[in-house]
Coordinates of C-alpha atoms and ligand atoms in Angstrom, one line a residue:
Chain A
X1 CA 117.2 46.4 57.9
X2 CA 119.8 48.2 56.0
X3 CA 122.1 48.6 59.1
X4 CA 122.2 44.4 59.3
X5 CA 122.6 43.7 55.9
X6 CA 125.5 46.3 55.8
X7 CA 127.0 44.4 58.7
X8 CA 126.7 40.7 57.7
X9 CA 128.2 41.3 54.4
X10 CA 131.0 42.5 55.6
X11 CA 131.0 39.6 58.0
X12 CA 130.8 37.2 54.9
X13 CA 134.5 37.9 54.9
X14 CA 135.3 35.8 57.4
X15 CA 133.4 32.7 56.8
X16 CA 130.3 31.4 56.2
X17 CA 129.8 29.7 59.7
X18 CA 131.2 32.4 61.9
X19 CA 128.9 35.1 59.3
X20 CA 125.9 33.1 59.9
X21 CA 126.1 32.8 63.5
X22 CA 126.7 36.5 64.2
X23 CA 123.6 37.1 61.8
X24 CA 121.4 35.7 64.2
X25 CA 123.2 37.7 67.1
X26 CA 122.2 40.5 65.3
X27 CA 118.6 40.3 63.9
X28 CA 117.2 37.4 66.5
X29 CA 115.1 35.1 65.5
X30 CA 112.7 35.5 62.1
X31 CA 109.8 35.4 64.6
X32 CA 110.7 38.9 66.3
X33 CA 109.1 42.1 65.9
X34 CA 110.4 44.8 67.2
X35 CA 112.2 47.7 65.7
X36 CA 114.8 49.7 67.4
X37 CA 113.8 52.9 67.9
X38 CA 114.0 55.7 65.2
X39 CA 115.0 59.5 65.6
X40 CA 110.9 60.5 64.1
X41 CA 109.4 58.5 67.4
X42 CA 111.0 60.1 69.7
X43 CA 110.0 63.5 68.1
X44 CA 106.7 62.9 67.7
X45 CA 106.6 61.1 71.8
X46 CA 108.3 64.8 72.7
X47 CA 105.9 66.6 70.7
X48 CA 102.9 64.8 72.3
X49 CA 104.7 66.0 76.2
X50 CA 105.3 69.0 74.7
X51 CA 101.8 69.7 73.7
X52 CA 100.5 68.2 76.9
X53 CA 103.2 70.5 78.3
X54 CA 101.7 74.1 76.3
X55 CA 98.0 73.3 77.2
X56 CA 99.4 72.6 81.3
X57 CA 100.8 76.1 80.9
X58 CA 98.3 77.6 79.8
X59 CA 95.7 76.1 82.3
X60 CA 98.4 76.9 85.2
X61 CA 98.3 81.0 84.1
X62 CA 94.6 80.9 84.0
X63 CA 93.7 80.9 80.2
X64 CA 90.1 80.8 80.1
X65 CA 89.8 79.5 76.2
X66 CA 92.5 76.3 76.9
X67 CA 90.1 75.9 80.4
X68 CA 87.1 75.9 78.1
X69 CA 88.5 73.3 75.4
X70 CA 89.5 70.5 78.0
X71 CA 86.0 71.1 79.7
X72 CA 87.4 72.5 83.2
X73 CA 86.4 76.2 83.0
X74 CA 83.8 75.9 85.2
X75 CA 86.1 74.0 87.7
X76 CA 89.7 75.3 88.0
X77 CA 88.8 78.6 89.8
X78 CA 85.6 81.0 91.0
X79 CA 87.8 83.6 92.1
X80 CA 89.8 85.1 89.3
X81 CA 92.9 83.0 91.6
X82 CA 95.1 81.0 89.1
X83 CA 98.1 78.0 90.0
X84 CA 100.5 80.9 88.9
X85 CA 99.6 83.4 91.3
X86 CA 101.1 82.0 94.1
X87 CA 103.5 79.7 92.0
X88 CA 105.4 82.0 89.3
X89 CA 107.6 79.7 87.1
X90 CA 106.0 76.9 89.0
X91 CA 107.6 77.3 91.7
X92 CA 106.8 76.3 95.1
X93 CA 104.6 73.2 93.4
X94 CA 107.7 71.0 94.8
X95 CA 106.5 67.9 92.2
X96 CA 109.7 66.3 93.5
X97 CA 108.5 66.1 97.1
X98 CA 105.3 64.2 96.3
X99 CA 104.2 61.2 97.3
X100 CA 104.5 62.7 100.9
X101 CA 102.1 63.3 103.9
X102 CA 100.7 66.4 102.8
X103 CA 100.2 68.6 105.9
X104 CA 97.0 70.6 104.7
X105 CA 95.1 67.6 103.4
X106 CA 96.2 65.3 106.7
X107 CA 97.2 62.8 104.6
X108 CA 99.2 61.0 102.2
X109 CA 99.1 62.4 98.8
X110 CA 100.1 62.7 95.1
X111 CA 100.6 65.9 93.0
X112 CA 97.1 65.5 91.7
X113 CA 95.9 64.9 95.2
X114 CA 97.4 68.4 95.7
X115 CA 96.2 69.9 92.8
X116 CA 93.1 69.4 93.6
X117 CA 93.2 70.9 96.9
X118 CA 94.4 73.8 95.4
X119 CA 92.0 74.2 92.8
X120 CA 89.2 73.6 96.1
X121 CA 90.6 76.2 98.8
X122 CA 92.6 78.6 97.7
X123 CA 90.6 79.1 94.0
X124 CA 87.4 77.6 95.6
X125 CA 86.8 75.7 92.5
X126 CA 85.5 72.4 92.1
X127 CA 87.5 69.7 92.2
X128 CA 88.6 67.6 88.2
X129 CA 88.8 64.0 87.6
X130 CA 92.5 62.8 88.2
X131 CA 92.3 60.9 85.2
X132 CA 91.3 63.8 83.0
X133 CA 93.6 65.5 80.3
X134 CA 93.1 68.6 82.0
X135 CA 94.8 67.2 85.5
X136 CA 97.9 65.6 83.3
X137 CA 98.3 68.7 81.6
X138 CA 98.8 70.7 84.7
X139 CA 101.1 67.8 85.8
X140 CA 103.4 67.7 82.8
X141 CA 103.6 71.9 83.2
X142 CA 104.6 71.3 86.6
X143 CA 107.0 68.4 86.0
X144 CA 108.3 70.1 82.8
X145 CA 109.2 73.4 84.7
X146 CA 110.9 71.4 87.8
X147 CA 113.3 69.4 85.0
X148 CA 116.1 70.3 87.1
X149 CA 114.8 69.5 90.3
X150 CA 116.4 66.5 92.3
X151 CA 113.9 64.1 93.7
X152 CA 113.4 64.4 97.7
X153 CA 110.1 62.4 98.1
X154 CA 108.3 62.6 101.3
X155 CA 109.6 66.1 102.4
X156 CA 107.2 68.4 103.5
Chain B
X1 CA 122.6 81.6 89.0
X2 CA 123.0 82.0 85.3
X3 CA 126.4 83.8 84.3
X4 CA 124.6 86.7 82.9
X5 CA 122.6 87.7 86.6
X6 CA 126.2 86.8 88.4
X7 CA 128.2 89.7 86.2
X8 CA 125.2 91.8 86.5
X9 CA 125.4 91.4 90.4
X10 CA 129.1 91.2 90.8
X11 CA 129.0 94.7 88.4
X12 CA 126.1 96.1 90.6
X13 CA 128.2 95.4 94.4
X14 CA 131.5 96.9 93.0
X15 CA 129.8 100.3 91.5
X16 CA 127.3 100.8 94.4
X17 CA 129.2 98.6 97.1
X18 CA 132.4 100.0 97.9
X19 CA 134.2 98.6 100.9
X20 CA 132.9 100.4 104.2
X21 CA 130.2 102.3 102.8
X22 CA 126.8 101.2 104.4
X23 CA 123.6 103.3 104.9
X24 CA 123.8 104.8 108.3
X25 CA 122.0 102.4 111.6
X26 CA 119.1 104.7 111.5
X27 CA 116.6 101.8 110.5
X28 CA 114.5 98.9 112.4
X29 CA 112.6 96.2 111.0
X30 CA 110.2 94.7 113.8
X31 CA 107.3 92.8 114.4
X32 CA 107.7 93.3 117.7
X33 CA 109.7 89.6 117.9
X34 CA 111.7 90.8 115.5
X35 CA 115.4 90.8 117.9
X36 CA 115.1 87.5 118.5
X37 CA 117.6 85.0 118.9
X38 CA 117.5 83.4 116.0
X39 CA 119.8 85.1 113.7
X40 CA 122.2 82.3 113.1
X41 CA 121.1 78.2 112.0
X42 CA 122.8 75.6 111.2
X43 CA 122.3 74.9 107.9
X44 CA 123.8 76.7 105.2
X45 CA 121.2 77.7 102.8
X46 CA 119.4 79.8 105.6
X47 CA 122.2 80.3 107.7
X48 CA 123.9 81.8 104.6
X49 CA 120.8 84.4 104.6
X50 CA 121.5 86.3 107.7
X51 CA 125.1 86.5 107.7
X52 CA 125.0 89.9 107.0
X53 CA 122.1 91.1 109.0
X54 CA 122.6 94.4 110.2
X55 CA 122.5 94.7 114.0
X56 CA 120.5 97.7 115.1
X57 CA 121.3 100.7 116.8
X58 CA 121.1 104.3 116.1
X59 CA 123.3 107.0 115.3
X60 CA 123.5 110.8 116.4
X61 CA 122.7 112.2 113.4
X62 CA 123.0 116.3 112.2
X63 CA 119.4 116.6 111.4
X64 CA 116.4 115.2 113.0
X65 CA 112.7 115.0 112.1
X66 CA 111.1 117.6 113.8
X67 CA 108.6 115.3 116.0
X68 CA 108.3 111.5 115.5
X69 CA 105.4 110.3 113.4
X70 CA 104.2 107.0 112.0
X71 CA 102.8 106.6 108.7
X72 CA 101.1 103.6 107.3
X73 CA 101.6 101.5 104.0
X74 CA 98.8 99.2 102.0
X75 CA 100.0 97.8 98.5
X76 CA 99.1 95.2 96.5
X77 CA 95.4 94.4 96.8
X78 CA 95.0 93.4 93.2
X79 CA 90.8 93.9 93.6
X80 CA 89.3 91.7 91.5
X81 CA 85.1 92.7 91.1
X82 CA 83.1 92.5 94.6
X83 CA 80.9 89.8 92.1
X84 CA 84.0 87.7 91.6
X85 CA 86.3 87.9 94.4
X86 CA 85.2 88.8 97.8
X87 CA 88.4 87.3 100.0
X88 CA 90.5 90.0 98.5
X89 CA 87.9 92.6 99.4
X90 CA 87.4 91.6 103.2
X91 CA 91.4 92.3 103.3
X92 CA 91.4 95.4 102.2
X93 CA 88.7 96.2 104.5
X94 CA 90.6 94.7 107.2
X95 CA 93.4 96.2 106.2
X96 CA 91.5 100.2 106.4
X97 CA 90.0 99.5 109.6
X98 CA 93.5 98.6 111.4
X99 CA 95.2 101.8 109.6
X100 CA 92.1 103.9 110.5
X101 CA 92.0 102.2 114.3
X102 CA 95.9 103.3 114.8
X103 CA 96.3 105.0 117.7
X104 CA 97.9 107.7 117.7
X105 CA 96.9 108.0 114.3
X106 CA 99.1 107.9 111.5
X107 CA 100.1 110.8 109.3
X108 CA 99.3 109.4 106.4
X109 CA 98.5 106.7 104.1
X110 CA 100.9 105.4 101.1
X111 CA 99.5 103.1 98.5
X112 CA 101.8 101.1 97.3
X113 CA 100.0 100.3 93.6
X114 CA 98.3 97.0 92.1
X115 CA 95.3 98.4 93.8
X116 CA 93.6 96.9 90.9
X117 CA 94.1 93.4 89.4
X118 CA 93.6 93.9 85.5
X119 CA 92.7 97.9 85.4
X120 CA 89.5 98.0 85.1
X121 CA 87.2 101.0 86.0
X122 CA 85.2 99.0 88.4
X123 CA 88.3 97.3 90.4
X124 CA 89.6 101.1 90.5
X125 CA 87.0 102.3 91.7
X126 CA 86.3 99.8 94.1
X127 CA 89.7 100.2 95.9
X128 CA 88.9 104.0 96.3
X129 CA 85.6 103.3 97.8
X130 CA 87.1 100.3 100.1
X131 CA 90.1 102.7 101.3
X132 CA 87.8 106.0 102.2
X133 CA 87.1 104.3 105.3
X134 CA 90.9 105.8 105.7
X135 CA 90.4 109.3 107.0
X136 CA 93.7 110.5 106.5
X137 CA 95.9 111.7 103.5
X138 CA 96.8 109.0 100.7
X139 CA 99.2 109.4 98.6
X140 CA 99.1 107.1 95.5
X141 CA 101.5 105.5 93.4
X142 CA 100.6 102.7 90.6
X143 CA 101.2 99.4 89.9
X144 CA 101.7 97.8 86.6
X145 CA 98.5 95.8 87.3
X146 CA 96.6 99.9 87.4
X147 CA 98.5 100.8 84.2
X148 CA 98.0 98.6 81.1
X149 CA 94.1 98.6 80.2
X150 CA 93.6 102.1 79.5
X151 CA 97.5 103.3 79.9
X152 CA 96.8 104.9 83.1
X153 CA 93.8 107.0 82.2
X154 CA 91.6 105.9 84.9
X155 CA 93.6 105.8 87.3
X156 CA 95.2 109.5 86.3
X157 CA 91.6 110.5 86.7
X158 CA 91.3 109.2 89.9
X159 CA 94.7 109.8 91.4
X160 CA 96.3 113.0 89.4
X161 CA 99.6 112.5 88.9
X162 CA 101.7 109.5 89.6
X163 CA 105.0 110.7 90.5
X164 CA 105.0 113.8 93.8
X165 CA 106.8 115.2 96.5
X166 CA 106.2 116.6 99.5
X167 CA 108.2 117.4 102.9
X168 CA 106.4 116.2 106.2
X169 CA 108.2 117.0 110.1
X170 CA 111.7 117.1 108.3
X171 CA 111.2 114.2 105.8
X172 CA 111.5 114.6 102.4
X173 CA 108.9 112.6 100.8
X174 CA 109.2 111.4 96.8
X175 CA 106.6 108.7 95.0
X176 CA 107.9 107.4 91.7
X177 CA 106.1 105.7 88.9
X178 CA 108.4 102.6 88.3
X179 CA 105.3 101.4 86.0
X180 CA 104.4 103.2 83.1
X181 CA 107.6 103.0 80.7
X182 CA 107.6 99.3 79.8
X183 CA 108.3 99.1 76.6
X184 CA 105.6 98.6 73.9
X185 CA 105.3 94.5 73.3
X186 CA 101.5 95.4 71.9
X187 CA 101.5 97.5 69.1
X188 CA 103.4 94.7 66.7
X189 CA 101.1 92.3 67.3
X190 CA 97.4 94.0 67.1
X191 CA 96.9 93.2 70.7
X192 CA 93.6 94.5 72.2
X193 CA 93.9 96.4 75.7
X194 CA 92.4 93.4 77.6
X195 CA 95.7 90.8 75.8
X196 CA 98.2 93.8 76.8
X197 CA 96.7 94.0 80.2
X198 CA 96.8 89.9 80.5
X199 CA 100.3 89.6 79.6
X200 CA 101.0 92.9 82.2
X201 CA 99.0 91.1 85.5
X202 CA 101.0 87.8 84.6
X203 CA 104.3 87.8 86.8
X204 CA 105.7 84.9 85.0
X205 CA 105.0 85.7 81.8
X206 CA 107.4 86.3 78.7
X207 CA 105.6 88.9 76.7
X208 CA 105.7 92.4 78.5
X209 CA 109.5 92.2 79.1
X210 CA 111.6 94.3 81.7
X211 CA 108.6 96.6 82.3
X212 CA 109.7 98.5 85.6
X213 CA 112.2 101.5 85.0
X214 CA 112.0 105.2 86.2
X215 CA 112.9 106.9 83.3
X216 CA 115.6 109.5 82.3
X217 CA 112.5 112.6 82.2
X218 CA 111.7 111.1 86.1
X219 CA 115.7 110.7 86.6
X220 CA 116.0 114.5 85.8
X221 CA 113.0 115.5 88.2
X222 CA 114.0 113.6 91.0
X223 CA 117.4 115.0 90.6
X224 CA 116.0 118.6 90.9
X225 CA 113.9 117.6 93.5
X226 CA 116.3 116.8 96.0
X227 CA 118.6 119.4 94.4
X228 CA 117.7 121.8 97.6
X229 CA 117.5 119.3 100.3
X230 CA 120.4 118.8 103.0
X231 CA 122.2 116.1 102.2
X232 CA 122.3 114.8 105.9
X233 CA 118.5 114.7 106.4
X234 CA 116.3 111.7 105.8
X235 CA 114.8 111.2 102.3
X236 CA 111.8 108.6 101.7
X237 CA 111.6 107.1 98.0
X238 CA 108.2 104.8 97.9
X239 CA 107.9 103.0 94.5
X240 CA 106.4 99.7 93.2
X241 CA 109.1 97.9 92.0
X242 CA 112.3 97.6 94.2
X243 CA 115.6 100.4 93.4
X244 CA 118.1 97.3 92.8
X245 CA 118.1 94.3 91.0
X246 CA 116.9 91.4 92.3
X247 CA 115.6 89.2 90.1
X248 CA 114.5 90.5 86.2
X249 CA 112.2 88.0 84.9
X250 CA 109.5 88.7 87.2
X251 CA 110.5 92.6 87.7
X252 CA 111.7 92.6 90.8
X253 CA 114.1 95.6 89.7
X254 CA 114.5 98.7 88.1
X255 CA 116.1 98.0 84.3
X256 CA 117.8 102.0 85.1
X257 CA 119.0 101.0 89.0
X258 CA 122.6 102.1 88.0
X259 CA 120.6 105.6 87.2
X260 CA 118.8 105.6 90.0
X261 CA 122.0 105.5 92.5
X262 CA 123.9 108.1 90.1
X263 CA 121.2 110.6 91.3
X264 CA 120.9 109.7 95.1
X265 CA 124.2 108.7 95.8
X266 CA 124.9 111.8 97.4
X267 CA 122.4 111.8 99.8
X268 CA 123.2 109.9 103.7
X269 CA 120.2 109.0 104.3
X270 CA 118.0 107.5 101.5
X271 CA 115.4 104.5 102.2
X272 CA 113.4 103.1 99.8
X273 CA 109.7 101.4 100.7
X274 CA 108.5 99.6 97.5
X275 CA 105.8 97.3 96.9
X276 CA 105.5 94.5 94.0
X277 CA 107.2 91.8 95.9
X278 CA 104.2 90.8 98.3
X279 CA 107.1 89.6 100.3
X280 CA 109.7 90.4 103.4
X281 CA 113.1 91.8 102.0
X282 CA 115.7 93.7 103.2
X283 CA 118.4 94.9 100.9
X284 CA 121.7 97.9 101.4
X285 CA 122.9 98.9 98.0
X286 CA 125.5 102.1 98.8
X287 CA 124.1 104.2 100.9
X288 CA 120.3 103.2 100.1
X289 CA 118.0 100.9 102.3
X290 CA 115.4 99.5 100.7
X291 CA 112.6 98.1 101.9
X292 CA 109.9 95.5 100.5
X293 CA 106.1 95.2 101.8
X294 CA 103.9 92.5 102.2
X295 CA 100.6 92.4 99.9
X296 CA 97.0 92.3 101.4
X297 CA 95.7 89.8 98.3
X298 CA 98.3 87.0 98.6
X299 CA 102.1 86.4 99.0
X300 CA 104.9 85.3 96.6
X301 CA 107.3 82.6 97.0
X302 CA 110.8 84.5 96.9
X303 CA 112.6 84.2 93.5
X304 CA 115.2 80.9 92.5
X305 CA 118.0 83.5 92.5
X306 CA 119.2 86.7 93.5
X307 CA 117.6 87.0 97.3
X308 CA 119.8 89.9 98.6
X309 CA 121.8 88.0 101.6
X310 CA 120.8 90.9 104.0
X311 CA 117.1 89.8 103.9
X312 CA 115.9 87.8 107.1
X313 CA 113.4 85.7 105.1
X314 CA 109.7 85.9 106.2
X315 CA 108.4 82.3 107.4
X316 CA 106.8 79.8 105.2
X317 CA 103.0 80.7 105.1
X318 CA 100.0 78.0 105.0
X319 CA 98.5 78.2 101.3
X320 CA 95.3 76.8 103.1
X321 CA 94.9 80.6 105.0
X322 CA 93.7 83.0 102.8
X323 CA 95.0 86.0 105.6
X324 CA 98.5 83.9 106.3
X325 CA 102.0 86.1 104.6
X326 CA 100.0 89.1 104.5
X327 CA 99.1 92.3 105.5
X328 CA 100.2 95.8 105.6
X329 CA 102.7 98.0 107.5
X330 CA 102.9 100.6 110.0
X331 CA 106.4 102.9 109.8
X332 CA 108.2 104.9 112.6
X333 CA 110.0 107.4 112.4
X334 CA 111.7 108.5 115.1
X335 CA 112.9 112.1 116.6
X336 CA 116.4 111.2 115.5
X337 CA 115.3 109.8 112.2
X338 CA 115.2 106.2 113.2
X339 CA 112.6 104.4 111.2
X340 CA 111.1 101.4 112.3
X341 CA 108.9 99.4 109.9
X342 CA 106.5 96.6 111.7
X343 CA 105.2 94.0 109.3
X344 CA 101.4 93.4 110.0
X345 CA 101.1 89.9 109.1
X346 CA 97.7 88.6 109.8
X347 CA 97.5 85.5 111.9
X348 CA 101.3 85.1 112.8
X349 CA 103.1 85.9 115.9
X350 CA 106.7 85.2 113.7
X351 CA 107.4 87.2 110.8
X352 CA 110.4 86.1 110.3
X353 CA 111.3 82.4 109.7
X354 CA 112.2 81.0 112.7
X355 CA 113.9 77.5 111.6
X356 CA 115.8 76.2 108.2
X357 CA 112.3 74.0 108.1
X358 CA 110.1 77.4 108.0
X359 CA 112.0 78.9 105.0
X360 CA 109.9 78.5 101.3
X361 CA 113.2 77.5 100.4
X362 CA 113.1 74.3 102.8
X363 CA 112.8 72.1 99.4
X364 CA 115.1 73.0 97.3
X365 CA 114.3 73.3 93.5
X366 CA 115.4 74.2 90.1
X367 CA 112.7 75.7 87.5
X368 CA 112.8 77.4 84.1
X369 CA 110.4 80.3 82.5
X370 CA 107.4 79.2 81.1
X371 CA 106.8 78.8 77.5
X372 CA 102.9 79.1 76.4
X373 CA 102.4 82.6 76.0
X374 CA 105.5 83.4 73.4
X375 CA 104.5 80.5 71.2
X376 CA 102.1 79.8 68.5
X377 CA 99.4 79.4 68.2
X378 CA 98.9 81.2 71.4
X379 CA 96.9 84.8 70.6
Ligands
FE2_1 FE1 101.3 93.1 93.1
FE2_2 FE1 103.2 94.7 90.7

């Protein structure tokens, strides 16, 4: 790595068995792996939430092509009803409360638990997998748009 | 609140608030419950919200209406197609037997716009049919969700034209269009009626921009309007969107409010009924009331910001209750101009929150605009 060589030979300067020993400090031992982490990962990991993010939005506000391409548009709502009716700016969805005992569901539940109930009653839809993209999507939206909310889990 | 909405509100309460000017007492909100002994909790957020409730009395006043009357108010309904959406149908209908079962009867009718969710001919028409079981007068104004298919064709055809007058007992009546003047966010980009009308029905979204204004040409004939009427007697001003700025990115204002109170500040006794909010406010700016009305499709949560303090906050509905946080409105008014407006909410005994616990607010949170629709490769 060009950031370790730089440093040991400057070290060399003060002696070959004091250099050598912070070497190994340094890079650990010729077995290891792992790289630190560079600026371009972390760009790309925020472009993947941010995409993840986009398509969540999009779901949220009821766009029937973004429905149709992660395989929900059958699901997410039979009555013209979308998430951002009754939650403009996502507001209301209270991700920062969840895990709690959710009241309407009489019982304890996640965000996607809750999701779901509101894609059932109020949208009568049908209910999505919790695994699918679909569900994370509309989590990371919902997430994403709380960014500055302070976590208060298990208040109703 | 961002600095931008804090110089805008300070600017707003030292131009149209001056110290000791207040509308006069003439006005009562009720749902029967409504003087209840809860104004004042302990903790802050909500206690913070009623500090300035007005308490009620009335006023001898110059002129009075000639006989007390009632009127009714329906806004809101956002019909979908019968083939789509039938929960927002059996409101209405609720909604049009209850005004048609009053008794006495009211005067009249208002509609408060977004009788329609995204303009369509058949939504229209719909509402008209739904609302004829209301035998008498309605008086119409839009909504944006009416407006931006066909740029108020249809519903110009159906309802003539969106701005009136008229005096009733003593009152003087005025309907605005706060709707049609957005400014044009379609042209540019090749949209087709049906994107313009998506962005338009979206309350969140970032495309159609500060929307709701009156206009200087509506300015001017408002102005002449009232230019013969007393200034002591009671003037009515129903529009869509509220008279005051509450809170921009979802247009709960008028972008030309500082206008607005140029032209009616001279009159004692203004009160304005709007619709748009789906929600339970209260606000005094001057001499103006203002009022806002609950929808019959389904309520909103009240904004992150900008809640006028004077607003008693409406209680925290169950999303599980298609008929729970709304309903329509019956107003009073009163021999010696008193109004009384009585929120109808289906299914609820208290309006008004009752606890800090039963305020939407109970959780508190912190959320930013949405981003999808004002970036590629989003049509
Ligand atoms: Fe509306
Ligand atoms: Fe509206």
């Amino acid at each position: 790595m060009t950031t370790h060589s730089k440093i040991r030979c400057s070290l060399r300067r003060f002696g070959l068995v004091g250099g050598i020993a912070i070497a190994a400090v340094f890079a650990g031992p010729t077995s290891a792996h792992k790289d630190p982490v560079k600026q371009e990962q972390l760009k790309l990991y925020q472009e993947v939430f941010m995409e993840e993010v986009r398509k969540g939005d999009l779901l949220f506000h009821g766009d029937q092509k973004m429905a149709e391409q992660l395989g929900v548009a059958d699901d997410l709502s039979k009555t013209g009803m979308a998430c951002a009716m009754c939650h403009p700016m996502a507001s209301d969805t209270h991700p920062q409360s969840f895990p709690k005992f959710q009241a309407q569901i009489a019982k304890f539940a996640t965000l996607r638990d809750m999701i779901n109930w509101c894609i059932e009653k109020p949208n009568q839809g049908v209910k999505i997998d919790p695994e699918s993209e679909a569900m994370k999507a509309l989590e990371a939206y919902i997430t994403w748009s709380n960014t500055g909310s302070v976590l208060q889990p298990g208040k109703f | 609140m961002s600095d931008e909405l804090d110089r805008i509100r300070r600017e707003m309460h030292s131009v149209l608030q001056p110290e000791g000017v207040r509308p006069d007492d003439s006005l009562k909100i009720t749902r029967r419950t409504f003087i209840h002994g809860s104004l004042v909790f302990g903790a802050a957020t909500v206690g913070q919200a009623f500090a300035w409730w007005p308490l009620l009395n009335t006023l001898d006043i110059a002129h009075a209406a000639e006989t007390p009357f009632k009127f009714a108010w329906i806004s809101d309904t956002h019909l979908y197609p019968r083939s789509l959406n039938t929960r927002f149908v059996d409101k209405v209908v609720r909604a049009a037997q209850e005004v048609q079962a009053m008794d006495p009867p009211a005067d009249f009718l208002i509609f408060g716009g977004d009788l329609a969710q995204l303009g369509k001919i058949e939504e229209l028409e719909l509402g008209v049919d739904l609302l004829k079981e209301i035998k008498i007068p309605k008086h119409y104004i839009p909504g944006e969700h009416d407006w931006y298919l066909d740029m108020g064709k249809k519903w110009g055809e159906l309802f003539g034209q969106p701005n009136w007058t008229f005096d009733h007992k003593g009152v003087r009546f005025i309907g605005l269009d706060t709707v049609s003047r957005g400014p044009d966010y379609w042209t540019a980009k090749n949209m087709t009626p049906e994107e313009r009308m998506g962005h338009m029905a979206t309350l969140d979204g970032t495309v159609a921009g500060p929307w709701a204004g009156v206009g200087r040409d509506q300015l001017d004939w408002m102005e002449k309007t009232l230019a013969d009427w007393d200034k002591q007697r009671p003037v009515v001003i129903f529009s869509h969107n509220p008279l005051y700025e509450y809170y921009p990115p979802w247009n709960f204002w008028v972008r030309d409010w500082r206008e607005v109170h140029e032209v009616l500040k001279p009159y004692a006794k203004v009160t304005n009924i709007h619709g748009h909010v789906h929600q339970v406010l209260y606000n005094e700016i001057g001499t103006l009331r203002s009022i806002g009305m609950l929808a019959t499709s389904w309520p909103w949560p009240y904004a992150p910001e900008g809640l006028p303090k004077l607003t008693k906050p409406m209680i925290r509905v169950d999303p599980g209750d298609p008929y729970d946080g709304v309903g329509w409105s019956k107003i009073d008014v009163a021999a010696n101009d008193q109004l009384e407006t009585e929120y109808i909410m289906w299914g609820r005994k208290e309006v008004f929150v009752q606890s800090p616990e039963d305020h939407d607010k109970h959780v508190s949170e912190v959320i930013r605009p949405r981003i999808a629709d004002n970036m590629w490769p989003y049509r």
